[in-house]
Amino acid sequence: MIIVDGVEMRGVVLDDAAGLAETFARNRAFMARFEPVRPEAFYTEAGQRERLEGVLAERDAGRIVPYVFVETATGAPVGAINLGSIAYGPLCSGGVGYWVDRAWHGKGVASAAVAQVCRVARDELGLHRVEAGTLVDNLASQRVLAKAGFEQYGLAPRFLHIDGAWRDHRLFQRLLHDNPPPP
């Protein structure tokens, strides 16, 4: 599905490994302050193929819904979004995480994708809420979440090991409905 002019969002497949490796490598310095320290293999086709095999196994187990953003003209990956940590029962929740190629920042890709993933979470999975976390100073991502109807509900000290240190994160959630959990 087209989410913004020039970018399509679709389910990730193993054949995305080479393109994702290239995109991650090209954006390595730009994304370093937002990402864990990665092994060199992460930036290779083989490393991405191995990572995607794990992601697709998690998808098949119902714990994640992974998407990739691709340029409509070239088919080249320009980012991704996942609805992960899916839990049913009384929690009925999932967590969203996303990244966008530097060349596509500020063009509405993340905002459109987060809105679409929230629709999937509500209408297709029946989830009650979606949560997300950002580094305290990641104002761009916080704006994306605010546009999608997320509200900050907390601060998690030393939450994730990012760029070589334990970093504080702002925690956000969007309540999708108040229906009881599916049986």
Backbone as numpy.savetxt, mean C-alpha at the origin, in Angstrom:
# Nx Ny Nz CAx CAy CAz Cx Cy Cz
-8.27 -1.22 -13.86 -9.10 -0.06 -13.86 -8.21 1.18 -13.86
-8.59 2.18 -14.62 -7.86 3.45 -14.67 -8.19 4.23 -13.40
-7.16 4.66 -12.67 -7.42 5.44 -11.45 -7.12 6.92 -11.64
-6.15 7.24 -12.46 -5.90 8.62 -12.88 -5.44 8.55 -14.33
-5.51 9.67 -15.02 -5.10 9.70 -16.42 -3.66 9.19 -16.56
-3.50 8.09 -17.28 -2.18 7.53 -17.53 -1.76 6.42 -16.60
-2.56 6.10 -15.58 -2.19 5.05 -14.63 -3.38 4.13 -14.38
-3.10 2.84 -14.46 -4.08 1.79 -14.19 -3.68 1.08 -12.89
-4.67 0.67 -12.12 -4.45 -0.15 -10.93 -5.02 -1.53 -11.23
-4.20 -2.55 -11.02 -4.64 -3.93 -11.27 -3.96 -4.85 -10.26
-4.47 -6.06 -10.18 -3.86 -7.05 -9.30 -2.43 -7.35 -9.72
-1.55 -7.51 -8.76 -0.15 -7.80 -9.04 -0.03 -9.26 -9.50
0.93 -9.52 -10.39 1.22 -10.87 -10.89 2.73 -11.10 -10.87
3.15 -12.35 -10.92 4.58 -12.66 -10.90 5.35 -11.97 -12.02
4.70 -11.80 -13.17 5.38 -11.15 -14.29 5.71 -9.67 -14.04
5.24 -9.12 -12.92 5.58 -7.74 -12.55 6.96 -7.64 -11.92
7.61 -8.77 -11.64 8.87 -8.77 -10.89 9.94 -7.90 -11.54
10.18 -8.05 -12.82 11.25 -7.28 -13.47 10.96 -5.79 -13.43
9.73 -5.40 -13.75 9.37 -3.99 -13.74 9.42 -3.39 -12.35
8.98 -4.14 -11.34 9.03 -3.64 -9.97 10.48 -3.49 -9.51
11.34 -4.44 -9.86 12.75 -4.33 -9.50 13.35 -3.05 -10.09
13.04 -2.78 -11.34 13.55 -1.57 -11.99 13.01 -0.30 -11.31
11.72 -0.30 -10.99 11.11 0.87 -10.36 11.65 1.09 -8.95
11.79 0.01 -8.17 12.37 0.14 -6.84 13.81 0.66 -6.91
14.59 0.12 -7.85 15.98 0.55 -7.98 16.06 2.03 -8.36
15.22 2.45 -9.29 15.21 3.86 -9.75 14.79 4.81 -8.62
13.92 4.34 -7.72 13.40 5.18 -6.64 14.08 4.92 -5.29
15.15 4.15 -5.30 15.79 3.72 -4.06 16.17 4.90 -3.15
16.87 5.86 -3.66 17.30 7.00 -2.83 16.10 7.83 -2.38
15.15 8.03 -3.29 13.98 8.83 -2.97 13.14 8.19 -1.86
13.00 6.87 -1.89 12.14 6.17 -0.94 12.86 5.75 0.34
14.17 5.91 0.42 14.94 5.40 1.56 14.41 5.90 2.90
14.02 7.15 2.99 13.57 7.69 4.28 12.20 7.16 4.71
11.49 6.45 3.80 10.17 5.90 4.11 10.17 4.38 4.25
11.29 3.74 3.98 11.34 2.28 3.85 12.31 1.65 4.85
12.11 0.36 5.16 13.14 -0.35 5.92 14.40 -0.47 5.07
15.53 -0.69 5.71 16.75 -0.97 4.96 16.56 -2.31 4.27
16.78 -2.32 2.97 16.51 -3.53 2.16 17.82 -4.21 1.77
17.81 -5.55 1.68 18.99 -6.25 1.14 19.12 -5.95 -0.35
20.31 -6.07 -0.87 20.55 -5.79 -2.29 19.65 -6.63 -3.19
19.37 -7.85 -2.79 18.54 -8.74 -3.62 17.15 -8.18 -3.85
16.66 -7.34 -2.94 15.33 -6.74 -3.09 15.21 -5.97 -4.40
16.30 -5.41 -4.86 16.30 -4.55 -6.05 16.56 -5.32 -7.34
16.48 -6.64 -7.28 16.70 -7.49 -8.45 15.39 -8.16 -8.87
15.35 -8.62 -10.10 14.17 -9.34 -10.57 13.94 -10.60 -9.73
15.02 -11.33 -9.43 14.87 -12.54 -8.62 14.33 -12.21 -7.23
14.83 -11.13 -6.64 14.36 -10.73 -5.33 12.89 -10.33 -5.34
12.48 -9.63 -6.37 11.07 -9.24 -6.50 10.19 -10.44 -6.78
10.69 -11.36 -7.58 9.91 -12.58 -7.86 9.67 -13.35 -6.56
10.71 -13.49 -5.75 10.57 -14.18 -4.47 9.59 -13.45 -3.55
9.70 -12.12 -3.50 8.79 -11.32 -2.68 7.35 -11.50 -3.15
7.15 -11.44 -4.49 5.81 -11.57 -5.05 5.23 -12.96 -4.82
6.05 -13.97 -4.85 5.56 -15.32 -4.54 4.96 -15.36 -3.14
5.64 -14.72 -2.19 5.12 -14.64 -0.83 3.83 -13.84 -0.75
3.80 -12.71 -1.45 2.60 -11.86 -1.47 1.42 -12.61 -2.06
1.65 -13.31 -3.16 0.56 -14.04 -3.81 0.09 -15.23 -2.96
0.99 -15.84 -2.21 0.57 -16.91 -1.28 -0.31 -16.31 -0.17
0.06 -15.13 0.32 -0.77 -14.44 1.33 -2.12 -14.05 0.74
-2.12 -13.63 -0.52 -3.39 -13.30 -1.19 -4.28 -14.54 -1.26
-3.69 -15.66 -1.68 -4.47 -16.89 -1.81 -5.01 -17.37 -0.46
-4.34 -17.00 0.63 -4.80 -17.35 1.97 -5.81 -16.34 2.52
-6.09 -15.29 1.75 -7.09 -14.31 2.15 -6.60 -13.25 3.12
-5.27 -13.11 3.24 -4.72 -12.15 4.20 -4.28 -10.82 3.58
-4.25 -10.73 2.25 -3.80 -9.51 1.59 -4.47 -9.41 0.22
-4.72 -8.19 -0.21 -5.19 -7.92 -1.57 -4.16 -6.95 -2.17
-3.27 -7.47 -3.04 -2.18 -6.64 -3.56 -2.47 -6.09 -4.96
-2.14 -4.84 -5.16 -2.32 -4.18 -6.46 -1.00 -3.53 -6.88
-0.88 -3.33 -8.17 0.24 -2.59 -8.73 -0.34 -1.46 -9.58
0.37 -0.33 -9.64 0.00 0.77 -10.53 0.92 0.67 -11.74
0.35 0.73 -12.94 1.15 0.69 -14.15 0.76 1.84 -15.08
1.77 2.35 -15.78 1.49 3.35 -16.80 0.69 2.69 -17.91
-0.40 3.33 -18.33 -1.23 2.73 -19.36 -0.51 2.67 -20.70
0.38 3.62 -20.97 1.07 3.66 -22.26 2.14 2.58 -22.39
2.84 2.28 -21.28 3.99 1.38 -21.35 3.81 0.08 -20.59
2.88 0.05 -19.65 2.73 -1.11 -18.77 3.76 -1.17 -17.66
4.61 -0.14 -17.55 5.66 -0.12 -16.53 5.07 0.18 -15.15
5.48 -0.57 -14.13 5.00 -0.28 -12.78 5.46 1.09 -12.29
4.55 1.78 -11.59 4.87 3.09 -11.02 4.42 3.17 -9.56
4.20 2.02 -8.93 3.83 2.00 -7.53 2.96 0.80 -7.22
2.52 0.76 -5.97 1.70 -0.36 -5.53 0.91 0.04 -4.29
-0.13 -0.73 -4.03 -0.93 -0.58 -2.81 -1.38 -1.96 -2.39
-1.37 -2.18 -1.09 -1.83 -3.45 -0.54 -2.84 -3.19 0.56
-3.86 -4.00 0.58 -4.75 -4.09 1.72 -4.36 -5.37 2.42
-3.65 -5.25 3.53 -3.12 -6.42 4.21 -3.60 -6.53 5.63
-3.03 -7.48 6.34 -3.40 -7.75 7.73 -4.92 -7.90 7.87
-5.53 -8.54 6.88 -6.98 -8.69 6.87 -7.40 -9.65 7.98
-8.31 -9.18 8.81 -8.83 -9.98 9.91 -10.35 -9.86 9.92
-11.00 -10.98 10.14 -12.46 -10.99 10.24 -12.86 -11.16 11.70
-14.06 -11.62 11.94 -14.54 -11.76 13.31 -14.87 -10.39 13.88
-14.70 -10.21 15.18 -15.10 -8.94 15.79 -14.23 -7.75 15.36
-13.03 -7.99 14.86 -12.17 -6.88 14.41 -12.58 -6.40 13.03
-12.69 -7.30 12.07 -13.16 -7.01 10.72 -12.42 -5.80 10.12
-11.11 -5.94 9.96 -10.25 -4.81 9.65 -9.14 -5.22 8.70
-8.53 -4.23 8.08 -7.35 -4.42 7.27 -6.49 -3.18 7.33
-5.25 -3.31 6.89 -4.33 -2.18 6.87 -3.90 -1.87 5.45
-3.80 -0.59 5.14 -3.40 -0.19 3.79 -1.99 0.39 3.82
-1.21 0.02 2.82 0.13 0.57 2.62 0.33 0.80 1.14
1.05 1.86 0.78 1.20 2.20 -0.63 2.49 2.98 -0.84
2.93 2.98 -2.09 4.06 3.82 -2.51 3.86 4.17 -3.97
4.44 5.31 -4.37 4.29 5.79 -5.75 5.65 6.27 -6.25
5.97 5.91 -7.47 7.18 6.36 -8.15 7.29 7.88 -8.05
8.50 8.35 -7.85 8.73 9.79 -7.68 8.13 10.61 -8.83
8.21 10.10 -10.04 7.70 10.84 -11.21 6.18 11.02 -11.16
5.48 10.22 -10.38 4.02 10.28 -10.30 3.52 10.89 -9.00
4.43 11.32 -8.13 4.01 11.98 -6.88 3.22 13.24 -7.18
2.19 13.47 -6.38 1.40 14.69 -6.49 0.42 14.70 -7.64
0.20 13.56 -8.28 -0.70 13.50 -9.43 -1.99 12.74 -9.13
-2.23 12.46 -7.86 -3.50 11.85 -7.46 -3.53 10.33 -7.48
-2.40 9.68 -7.79 -2.38 8.23 -7.88 -2.71 7.60 -6.53
-2.00 8.00 -5.49 -2.22 7.41 -4.17 -3.63 7.71 -3.66
-4.09 8.94 -3.84 -5.43 9.30 -3.36 -6.51 8.45 -4.03
-6.43 8.29 -5.33 -7.41 7.48 -6.06 -7.33 6.01 -5.64
-6.11 5.52 -5.45 -5.93 4.11 -5.09 -6.45 3.82 -3.69
-6.17 4.70 -2.73 -6.65 4.49 -1.36 -8.18 4.50 -1.35
-8.79 5.41 -2.08 -10.25 5.44 -2.15 -10.79 4.13 -2.74
-10.15 3.62 -3.79 -10.59 2.37 -4.42 -10.41 1.18 -3.47
-9.30 1.13 -2.76 -9.07 0.02 -1.84 -10.08 0.05 -0.69
-10.44 1.24 -0.24 -11.47 1.33 0.80 -12.82 0.83 0.28
-13.12 1.10 -0.98 -14.35 0.59 -1.58 -14.32 -0.94 -1.61
-13.21 -1.52 -2.03 -13.07 -2.98 -2.06 -13.21 -3.55 -0.65
-12.56 -2.91 0.32 -12.62 -3.39 1.71 -14.06 -3.42 2.21
-14.81 -2.39 1.90 -16.21 -2.29 2.36 -17.13 -3.18 1.55
-17.14 -3.00 0.23 -18.15 -3.62 -0.62 -17.87 -5.08 -0.98
-16.60 -5.44 -1.10 -16.28 -6.81 -1.51 -15.86 -7.70 -0.35
-15.18 -7.12 0.64 -14.70 -7.91 1.77 -15.55 -7.76 3.02
-16.39 -6.73 3.06 -17.25 -6.50 4.21 -16.52 -6.01 5.45
-15.33 -5.44 5.28 -14.57 -4.97 6.44 -15.22 -3.75 7.06
-15.07 -3.61 8.35 -15.62 -2.49 9.11 -14.69 -1.27 9.06
-13.37 -1.52 9.01 -12.43 -0.41 9.06 -11.15 -0.75 8.30
-10.46 0.31 7.93 -9.13 0.20 7.32 -8.22 1.13 8.10
-7.03 0.65 8.41 -6.07 1.49 9.14 -4.82 1.73 8.31
-4.07 2.74 8.69 -2.81 3.08 8.04 -1.93 3.80 9.04
-0.63 3.75 8.80 0.31 4.50 9.62 1.28 5.24 8.72
1.71 6.42 9.18 2.71 7.19 8.43 3.78 7.66 9.39
4.96 7.89 8.88 5.97 8.57 9.66 5.39 9.91 10.11
5.79 10.38 11.26 5.23 11.61 11.81 5.36 12.78 10.84
6.46 12.84 10.10 6.70 13.99 9.21 6.29 13.73 7.76
5.59 12.62 7.48 5.18 12.33 6.10 3.83 13.00 5.83
3.90 14.32 5.65 2.69 15.11 5.47 1.95 14.77 4.18
2.68 14.42 3.12 2.02 14.08 1.85 1.13 12.86 2.03
1.62 11.84 2.68 0.81 10.63 2.90 -0.35 10.92 3.84
-0.13 11.78 4.82 -1.22 12.15 5.72 -2.32 12.88 4.96
-1.95 13.70 3.97 -2.97 14.38 3.14 -3.75 13.37 2.32
-3.05 12.37 1.77 -3.73 11.31 1.01 -4.78 10.64 1.88
-4.41 10.28 3.09 -5.34 9.59 3.99 -6.51 10.50 4.38
-6.23 11.76 4.64 -7.31 12.70 5.00 -8.31 12.83 3.85
-7.82 12.91 2.61 -8.71 13.00 1.44 -9.61 11.78 1.34
-9.11 10.63 1.79 -9.87 9.38 1.70 -10.75 9.15 2.93
-10.82 10.13 3.83 -11.72 10.01 4.96 -11.13 9.37 6.20
-9.80 9.22 6.25 -9.16 8.65 7.44 -9.02 9.73 8.51
-9.07 9.28 9.76 -8.87 10.17 10.91 -7.73 9.62 11.75
-6.90 10.52 12.26 -5.83 10.10 13.15 -6.43 9.65 14.47
-5.94 8.51 14.99 -6.44 8.04 16.28 -5.34 7.76 17.27
-4.09 7.95 16.88 -3.04 7.69 17.85 -1.65 7.96 17.32
-0.70 7.81 18.22 0.71 7.93 17.90 1.40 6.69 18.45
2.17 6.02 17.62 2.88 4.81 18.04 4.37 5.11 18.10
4.91 5.24 19.31 6.34 5.51 19.45 7.17 4.32 18.96
8.25 4.63 18.25 9.21 3.62 17.76 8.47 2.42 17.16
7.55 2.69 16.25 6.61 1.71 15.69 7.25 0.78 14.67
7.99 1.34 13.71 8.62 0.53 12.65 10.08 0.93 12.50
10.89 -0.05 12.10 12.30 0.21 11.83 12.43 0.68 10.38
12.57 1.99 10.22 12.58 2.64 8.91 13.89 3.40 8.75
14.51 3.25 7.60 15.74 3.99 7.28 16.77 3.87 8.41
16.88 2.67 8.97 17.93 2.38 9.93 17.64 2.70 11.38
16.41 3.11 11.73 16.10 3.42 13.13 14.62 3.16 13.40
14.29 2.98 14.67 12.90 2.84 15.07 12.26 4.21 15.00
11.17 4.32 14.24 10.53 5.62 13.98 9.10 5.66 14.53
8.74 6.81 15.05 7.37 7.06 15.50 6.45 7.16 14.28
5.21 6.72 14.45 4.21 6.79 13.39 2.90 7.36 13.92
2.25 8.13 13.06 0.87 8.55 13.33 -0.03 7.43 12.80
-1.05 7.08 13.56 -1.97 6.00 13.19 -3.30 6.60 12.77
-3.84 6.07 11.67 -5.09 6.57 11.09 -6.02 5.40 10.86
-7.32 5.70 10.84 -8.31 4.70 10.47 -9.46 5.36 9.73
-10.11 4.54 8.92 -11.36 4.97 8.30 -12.39 3.90 8.61
-13.47 4.31 9.27 -14.58 3.39 9.53 -15.43 3.35 8.28
-15.72 2.14 7.80 -16.40 1.96 6.52 -17.91 1.77 6.65
-18.35 1.18 7.74 -19.78 0.94 8.00 -19.92 0.45 9.43
-21.14 0.33 9.89 -21.39 -0.18 11.25 -22.20 -1.46 11.25
-22.18 -2.17 10.12 -22.87 -3.45 10.04 -22.16 -4.48 10.92
-22.88 -5.50 11.39 -22.21 -6.56 12.15 -21.24 -7.32 11.24
-20.24 -7.98 11.83 -19.29 -8.75 11.02 -20.00 -9.84 10.23
-19.49 -10.15 9.04 -20.10 -11.27 8.28 -19.93 -12.57 9.03
-20.84 -13.51 8.81 -20.76 -14.80 9.52 -19.52 -15.61 9.12
